[in-house]
Coordinates of C-alpha atoms and ligand atoms in Angstrom, one line a residue:
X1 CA 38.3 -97.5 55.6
X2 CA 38.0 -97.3 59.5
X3 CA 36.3 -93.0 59.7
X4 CA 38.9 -90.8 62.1
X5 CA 38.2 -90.0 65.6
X6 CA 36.6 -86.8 66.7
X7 CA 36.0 -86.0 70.2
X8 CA 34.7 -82.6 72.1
X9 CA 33.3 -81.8 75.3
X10 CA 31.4 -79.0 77.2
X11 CA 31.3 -78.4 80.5
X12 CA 28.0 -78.4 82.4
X13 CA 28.3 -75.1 84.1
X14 CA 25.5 -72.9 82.5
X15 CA 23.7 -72.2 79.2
X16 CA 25.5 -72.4 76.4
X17 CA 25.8 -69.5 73.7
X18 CA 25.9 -68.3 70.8
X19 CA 29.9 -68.5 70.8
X20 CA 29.7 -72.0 72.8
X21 CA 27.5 -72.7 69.3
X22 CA 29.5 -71.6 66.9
X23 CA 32.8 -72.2 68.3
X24 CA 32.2 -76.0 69.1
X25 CA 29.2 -77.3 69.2
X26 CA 28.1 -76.8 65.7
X27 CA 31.5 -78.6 64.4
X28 CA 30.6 -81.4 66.1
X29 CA 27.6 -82.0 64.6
X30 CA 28.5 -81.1 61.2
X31 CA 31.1 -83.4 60.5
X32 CA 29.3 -86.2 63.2
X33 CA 28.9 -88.5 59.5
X34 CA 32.6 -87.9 58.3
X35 CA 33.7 -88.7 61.8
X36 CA 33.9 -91.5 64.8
X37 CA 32.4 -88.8 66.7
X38 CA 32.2 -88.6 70.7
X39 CA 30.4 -85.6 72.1
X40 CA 30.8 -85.3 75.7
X41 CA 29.8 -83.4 78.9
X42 CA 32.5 -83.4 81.4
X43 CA 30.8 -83.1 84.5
X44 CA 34.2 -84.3 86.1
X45 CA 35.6 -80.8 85.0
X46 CA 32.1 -79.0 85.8
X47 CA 33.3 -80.0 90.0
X48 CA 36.3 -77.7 89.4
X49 CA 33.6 -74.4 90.0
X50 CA 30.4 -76.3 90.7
X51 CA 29.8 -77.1 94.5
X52 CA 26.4 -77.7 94.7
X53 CA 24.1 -81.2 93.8
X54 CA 21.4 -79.9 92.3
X55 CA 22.7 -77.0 89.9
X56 CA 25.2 -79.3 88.8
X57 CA 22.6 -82.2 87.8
X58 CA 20.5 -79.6 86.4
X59 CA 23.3 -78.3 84.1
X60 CA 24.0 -81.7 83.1
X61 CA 20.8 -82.1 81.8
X62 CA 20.6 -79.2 80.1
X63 CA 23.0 -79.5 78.1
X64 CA 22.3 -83.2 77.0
X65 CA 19.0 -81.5 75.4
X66 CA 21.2 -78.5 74.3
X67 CA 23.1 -81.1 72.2
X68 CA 20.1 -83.4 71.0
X69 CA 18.4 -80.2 70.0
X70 CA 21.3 -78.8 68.0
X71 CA 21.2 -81.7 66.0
X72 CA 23.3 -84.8 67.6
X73 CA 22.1 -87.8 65.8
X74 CA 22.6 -90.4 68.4
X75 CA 22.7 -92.9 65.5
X76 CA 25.6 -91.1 64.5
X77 CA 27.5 -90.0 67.6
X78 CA 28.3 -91.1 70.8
X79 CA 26.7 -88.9 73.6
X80 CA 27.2 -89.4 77.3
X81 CA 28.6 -88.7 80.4
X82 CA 32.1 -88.1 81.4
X83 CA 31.1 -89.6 84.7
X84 CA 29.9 -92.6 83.4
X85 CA 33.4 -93.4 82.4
X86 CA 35.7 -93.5 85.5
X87 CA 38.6 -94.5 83.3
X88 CA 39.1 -90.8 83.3
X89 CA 40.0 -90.3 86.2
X90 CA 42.3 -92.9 86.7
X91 CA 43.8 -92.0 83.0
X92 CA 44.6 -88.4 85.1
X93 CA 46.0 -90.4 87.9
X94 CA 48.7 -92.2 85.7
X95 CA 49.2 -88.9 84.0
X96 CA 49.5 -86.9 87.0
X97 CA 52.8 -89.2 88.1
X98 CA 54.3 -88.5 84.6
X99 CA 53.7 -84.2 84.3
X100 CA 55.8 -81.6 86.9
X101 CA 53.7 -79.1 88.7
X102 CA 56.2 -76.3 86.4
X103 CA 55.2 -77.8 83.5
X104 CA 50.7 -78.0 84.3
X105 CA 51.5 -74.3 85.2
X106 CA 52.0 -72.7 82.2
X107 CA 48.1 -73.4 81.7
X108 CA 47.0 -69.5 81.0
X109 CA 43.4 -71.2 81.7
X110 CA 43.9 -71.6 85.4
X111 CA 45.3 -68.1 86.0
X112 CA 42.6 -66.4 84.3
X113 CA 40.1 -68.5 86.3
X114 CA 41.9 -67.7 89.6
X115 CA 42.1 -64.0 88.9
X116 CA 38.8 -64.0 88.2
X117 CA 38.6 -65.2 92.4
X118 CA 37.8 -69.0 91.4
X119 CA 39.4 -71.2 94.4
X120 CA 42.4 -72.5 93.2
X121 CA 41.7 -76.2 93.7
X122 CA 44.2 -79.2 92.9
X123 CA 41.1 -80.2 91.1
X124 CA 41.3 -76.7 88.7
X125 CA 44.7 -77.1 88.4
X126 CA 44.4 -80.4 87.3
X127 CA 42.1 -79.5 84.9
X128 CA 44.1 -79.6 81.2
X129 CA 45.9 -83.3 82.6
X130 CA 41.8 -84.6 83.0
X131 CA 41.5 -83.1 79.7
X132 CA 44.3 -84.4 77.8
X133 CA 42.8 -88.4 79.9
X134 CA 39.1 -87.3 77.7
X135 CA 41.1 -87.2 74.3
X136 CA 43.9 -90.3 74.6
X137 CA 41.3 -92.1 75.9
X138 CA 39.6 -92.4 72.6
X139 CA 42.9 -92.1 70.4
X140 CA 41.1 -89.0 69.0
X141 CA 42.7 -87.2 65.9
X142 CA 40.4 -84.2 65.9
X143 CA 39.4 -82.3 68.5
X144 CA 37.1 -79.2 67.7
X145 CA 37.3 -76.4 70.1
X146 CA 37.0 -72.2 70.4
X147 CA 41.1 -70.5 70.4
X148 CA 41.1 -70.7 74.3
X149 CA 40.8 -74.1 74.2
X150 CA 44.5 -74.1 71.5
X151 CA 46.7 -74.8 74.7
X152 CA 44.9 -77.9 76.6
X153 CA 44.8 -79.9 73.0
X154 CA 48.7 -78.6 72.8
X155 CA 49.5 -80.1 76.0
X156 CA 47.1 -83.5 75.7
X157 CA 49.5 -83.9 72.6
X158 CA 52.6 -83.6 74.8
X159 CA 51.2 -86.1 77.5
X160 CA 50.9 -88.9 74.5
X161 CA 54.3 -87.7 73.3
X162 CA 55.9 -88.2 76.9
X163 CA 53.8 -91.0 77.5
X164 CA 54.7 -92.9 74.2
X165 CA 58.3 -92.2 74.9
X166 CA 58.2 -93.5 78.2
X167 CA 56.2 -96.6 78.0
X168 CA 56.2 -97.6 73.9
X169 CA 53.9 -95.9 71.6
X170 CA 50.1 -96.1 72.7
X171 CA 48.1 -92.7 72.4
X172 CA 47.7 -91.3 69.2
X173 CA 48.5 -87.3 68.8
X174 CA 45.5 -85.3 68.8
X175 CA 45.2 -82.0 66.8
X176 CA 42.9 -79.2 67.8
X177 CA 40.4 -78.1 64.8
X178 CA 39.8 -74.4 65.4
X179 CA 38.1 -72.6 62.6
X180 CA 39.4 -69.4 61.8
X181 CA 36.0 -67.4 61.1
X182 CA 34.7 -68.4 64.8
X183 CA 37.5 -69.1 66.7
X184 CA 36.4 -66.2 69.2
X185 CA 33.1 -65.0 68.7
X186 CA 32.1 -61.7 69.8
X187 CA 29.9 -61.0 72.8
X188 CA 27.7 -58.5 73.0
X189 CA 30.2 -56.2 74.1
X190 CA 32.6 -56.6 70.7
X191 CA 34.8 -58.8 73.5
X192 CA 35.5 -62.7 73.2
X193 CA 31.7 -64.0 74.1
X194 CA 32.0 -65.6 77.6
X195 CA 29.6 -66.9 80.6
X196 CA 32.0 -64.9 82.5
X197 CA 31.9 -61.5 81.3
X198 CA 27.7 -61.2 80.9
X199 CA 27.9 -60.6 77.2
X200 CA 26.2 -64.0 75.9
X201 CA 23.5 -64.4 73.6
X202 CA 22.1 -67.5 75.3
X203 CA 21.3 -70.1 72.6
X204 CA 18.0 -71.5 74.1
X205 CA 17.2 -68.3 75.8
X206 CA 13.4 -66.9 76.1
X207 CA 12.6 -64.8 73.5
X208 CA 13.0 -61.7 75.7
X209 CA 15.7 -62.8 77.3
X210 CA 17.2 -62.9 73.1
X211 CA 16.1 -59.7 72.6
X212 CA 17.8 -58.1 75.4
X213 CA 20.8 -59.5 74.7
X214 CA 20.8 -58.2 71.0
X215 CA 19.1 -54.8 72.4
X216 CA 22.2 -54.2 74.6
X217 CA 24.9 -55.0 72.0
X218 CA 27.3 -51.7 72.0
X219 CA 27.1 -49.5 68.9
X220 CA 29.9 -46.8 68.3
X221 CA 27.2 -43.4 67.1
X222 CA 28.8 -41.9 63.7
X223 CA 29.5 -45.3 61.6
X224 CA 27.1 -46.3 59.0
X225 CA 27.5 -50.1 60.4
X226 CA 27.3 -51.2 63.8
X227 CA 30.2 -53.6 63.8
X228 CA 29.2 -55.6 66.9
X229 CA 26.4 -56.1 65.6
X230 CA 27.3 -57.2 62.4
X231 CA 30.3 -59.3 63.4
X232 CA 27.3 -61.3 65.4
X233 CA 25.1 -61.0 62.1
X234 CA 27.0 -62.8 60.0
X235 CA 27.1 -66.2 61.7
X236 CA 23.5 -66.2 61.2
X237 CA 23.5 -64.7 57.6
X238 CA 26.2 -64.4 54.8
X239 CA 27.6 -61.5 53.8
X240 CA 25.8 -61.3 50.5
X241 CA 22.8 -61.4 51.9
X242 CA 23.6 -59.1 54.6
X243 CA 25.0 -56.3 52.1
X244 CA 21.4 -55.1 51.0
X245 CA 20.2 -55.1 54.5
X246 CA 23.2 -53.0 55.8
X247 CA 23.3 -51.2 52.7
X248 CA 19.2 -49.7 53.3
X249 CA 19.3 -49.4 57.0
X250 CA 23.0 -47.7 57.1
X251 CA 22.9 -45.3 60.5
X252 CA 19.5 -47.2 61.9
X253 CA 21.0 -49.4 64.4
X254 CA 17.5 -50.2 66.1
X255 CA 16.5 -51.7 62.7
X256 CA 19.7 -53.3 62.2
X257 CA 19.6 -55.2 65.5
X258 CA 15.6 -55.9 65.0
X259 CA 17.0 -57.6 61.7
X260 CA 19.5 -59.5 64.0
X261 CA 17.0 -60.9 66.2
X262 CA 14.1 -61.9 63.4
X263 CA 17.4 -64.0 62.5
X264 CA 18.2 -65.3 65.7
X265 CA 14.7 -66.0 66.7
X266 CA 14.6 -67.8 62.8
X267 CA 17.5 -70.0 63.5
X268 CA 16.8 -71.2 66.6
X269 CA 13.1 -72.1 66.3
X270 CA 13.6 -75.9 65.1
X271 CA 16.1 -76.4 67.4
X272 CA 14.1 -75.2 70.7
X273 CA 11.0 -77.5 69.1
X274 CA 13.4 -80.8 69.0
X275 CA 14.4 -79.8 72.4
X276 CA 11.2 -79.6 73.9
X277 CA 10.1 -83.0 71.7
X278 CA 13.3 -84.8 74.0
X279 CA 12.2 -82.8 77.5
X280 CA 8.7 -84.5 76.9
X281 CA 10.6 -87.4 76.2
X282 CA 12.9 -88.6 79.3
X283 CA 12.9 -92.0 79.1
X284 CA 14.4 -91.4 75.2
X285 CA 17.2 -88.9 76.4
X286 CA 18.2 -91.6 79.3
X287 CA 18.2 -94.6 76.9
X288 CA 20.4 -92.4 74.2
X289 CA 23.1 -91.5 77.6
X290 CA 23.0 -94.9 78.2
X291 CA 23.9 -96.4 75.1
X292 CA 26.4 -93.4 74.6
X293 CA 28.0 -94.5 77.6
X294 CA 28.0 -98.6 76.7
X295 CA 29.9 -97.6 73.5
X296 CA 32.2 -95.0 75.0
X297 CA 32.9 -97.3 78.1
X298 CA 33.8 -100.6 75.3
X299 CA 36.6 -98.7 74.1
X300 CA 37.8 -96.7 77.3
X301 CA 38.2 -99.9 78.9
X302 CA 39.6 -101.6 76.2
X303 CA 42.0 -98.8 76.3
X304 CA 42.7 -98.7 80.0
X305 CA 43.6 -102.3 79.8
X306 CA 46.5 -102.1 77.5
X307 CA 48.1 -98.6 79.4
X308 CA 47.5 -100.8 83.0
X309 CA 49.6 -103.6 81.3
X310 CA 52.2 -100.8 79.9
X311 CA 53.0 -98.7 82.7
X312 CA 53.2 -102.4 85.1
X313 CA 49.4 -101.7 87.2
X314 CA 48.1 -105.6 85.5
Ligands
ADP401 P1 32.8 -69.8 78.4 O1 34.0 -69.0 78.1 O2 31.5 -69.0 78.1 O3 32.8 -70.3 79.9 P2 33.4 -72.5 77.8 O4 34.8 -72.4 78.4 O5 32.4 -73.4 78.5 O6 32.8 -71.1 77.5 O7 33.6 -73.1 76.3 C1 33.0 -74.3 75.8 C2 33.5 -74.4 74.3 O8 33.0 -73.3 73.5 C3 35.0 -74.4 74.2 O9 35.4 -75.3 73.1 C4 35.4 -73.0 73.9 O10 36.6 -72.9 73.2 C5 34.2 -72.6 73.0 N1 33.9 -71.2 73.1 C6 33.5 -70.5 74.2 N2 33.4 -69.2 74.0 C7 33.7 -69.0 72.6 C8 33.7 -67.9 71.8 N3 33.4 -66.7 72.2 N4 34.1 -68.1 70.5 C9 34.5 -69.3 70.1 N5 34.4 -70.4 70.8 C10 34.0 -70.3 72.1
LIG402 N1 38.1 -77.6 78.6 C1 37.0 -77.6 77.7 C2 36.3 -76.3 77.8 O1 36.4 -75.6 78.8 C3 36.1 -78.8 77.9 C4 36.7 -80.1 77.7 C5 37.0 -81.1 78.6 C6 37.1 -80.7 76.4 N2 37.5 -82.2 78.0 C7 37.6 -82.0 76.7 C8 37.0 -80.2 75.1 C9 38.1 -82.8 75.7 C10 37.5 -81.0 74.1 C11 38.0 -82.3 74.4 O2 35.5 -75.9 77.0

């Protein structure tokens, strides 16, 4: 039996964290056997805040390794390049014709990015339509993603719905896979973690910069158990065996947090050493992208081909 389609992407616009982790990217490798999985980084949607060359082609790679290191098996999944497949962007084209500007602006994701004094672009605004092109694309079931993510996969599901209706059926309706447990993982600060409020635990940080991060996570004095702290804890441990270290160190938050880094520092050790095994390694990580892209590009175009002939662009 043909495996479902899974597809998720991540935007190269900084380091990714211990929420990024949790949230998405470990889903995506977990189920990359069950699934026809395609991992993605959308540097088209990185362009909607990144303006200059370099950072963004540093990002880019940077989270290709991210990924590999994690545990992408590129036997298993498809990695590449959102860029290497411009059938997204004309996807967005022949979306953009069938969506109303009303309709794109009930995105909550492009008025908390303009609030927060990001340039309100046609490009950011666009940003859930190029979305909902990366997921039809692929006739992707699944799509794991963090909560703030809920609304783009809602609205890639309306596109193939209004698309469909319009043209005869062609996209399949995607479904967002958002795990209760992590759906928003706590920054250091007890709020949703976010590049964007400076309370990450960077994934592949330095040491140091690990420790500061779990150093500065805010305890409330007087309660026998730091909760931000422990809410972070028990990605990394379960409960069970968390009870006997909470249970002896009750009140001594520096211990507690000490505890939480040994762990940290624990978990993340194989991945940084298969990371640095594919920085030492270009050539590898180029020849992976490029295959990732020949597969993804087979059935985008393939794709691309029937909606040309549907909506009368043959
Ligand atoms: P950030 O908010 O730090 O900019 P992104 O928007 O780049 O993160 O998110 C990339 C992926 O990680 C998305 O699928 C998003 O839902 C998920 N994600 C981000 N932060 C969290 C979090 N704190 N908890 C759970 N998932 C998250
Ligand atoms: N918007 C997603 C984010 O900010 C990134 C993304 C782009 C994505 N295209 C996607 C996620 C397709 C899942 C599927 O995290």
């Amino acid at each position: 039996m043909a495996k479902k389609i899974l597809l998720s992407g991540i935007q190269p616009t900084g380091a990714p964290h211990v929420g990024n982790y949790f949230g998405m990217m470990k889903q995506v490798i977990d189920l990359q056997n069950e699934y026809e999985t395609y991992g993605m980084i959308v540097n088209y949607h990185a362009l909607t805040t990144i303006s200059n060359k370099t950072e963004l082609e540093e990002n880019t790679k940077n989270v290709v390794l991210d990924f590999l290191a994690i545990g992408a098996d590129p036997e298993k999944m498809i990695l590449f390049k959102q860029s290497d497949v411009p059938e997204h962007v004309e996807l967005t084209w022949i979306f953009n014709c069938l969506v109303t500007m009303p309709w794109l602006s009930r995105a909550h994701a492009f008025k908390d990015k303009t609030d927060k004094g990001i340039e309100a672009s046609v490009g950011l605004f666009d940003y859930p339509v190029l979305m909902a092109a990366d997921i039809l694309l692929y006739d992707t079931e699944v799509v794991p993603v963090g909560e703030d993510q809920r609304q783009h996969v809602e609205m890639a599901r309306e596109i193939a719905r209004k698309f469909n209706a319009n043209y005869g059926d062609t996209f399949a309706e995607p479904k967002e896979m958002i795990k209760a447990e992590v759906a928003i993982v706590p920054g250091t600060d007890g709020q949703k973690m976010s590049k964007s409020y400076g309370n990450t635990i960077p994934l592949f940080g330095t040491d140091e910069e690990i420790q500061k991060a779990v150093m500065s996570i805010v305890t409330d004095s007087g309660t026998d158990i730091p909760a931000n702290v422990y809410a972070i804890h028990k990605l990394f441990k379960t409960e069970a065996d968390l009870a006997p270290i909470y249970e002896e160190n009750k009140g001594k938050y520096k211990a507690l947090k000490d505890a939480l880094l040994a762990d940290i520092l624990a978990f993340v050790t194989p991945m940084r050493e298969r990371r640095e095994y594919y920085v030492n390694n270009p050539d590898l990580v180029a020849e992976i992208l490029r295959k990732g892209s020949e597969k993804a590009n087979a059935k985008a175009s393939a794709k691309m081909q029937d909606v040309r002939k549907k909506v009368g662009l043959d």
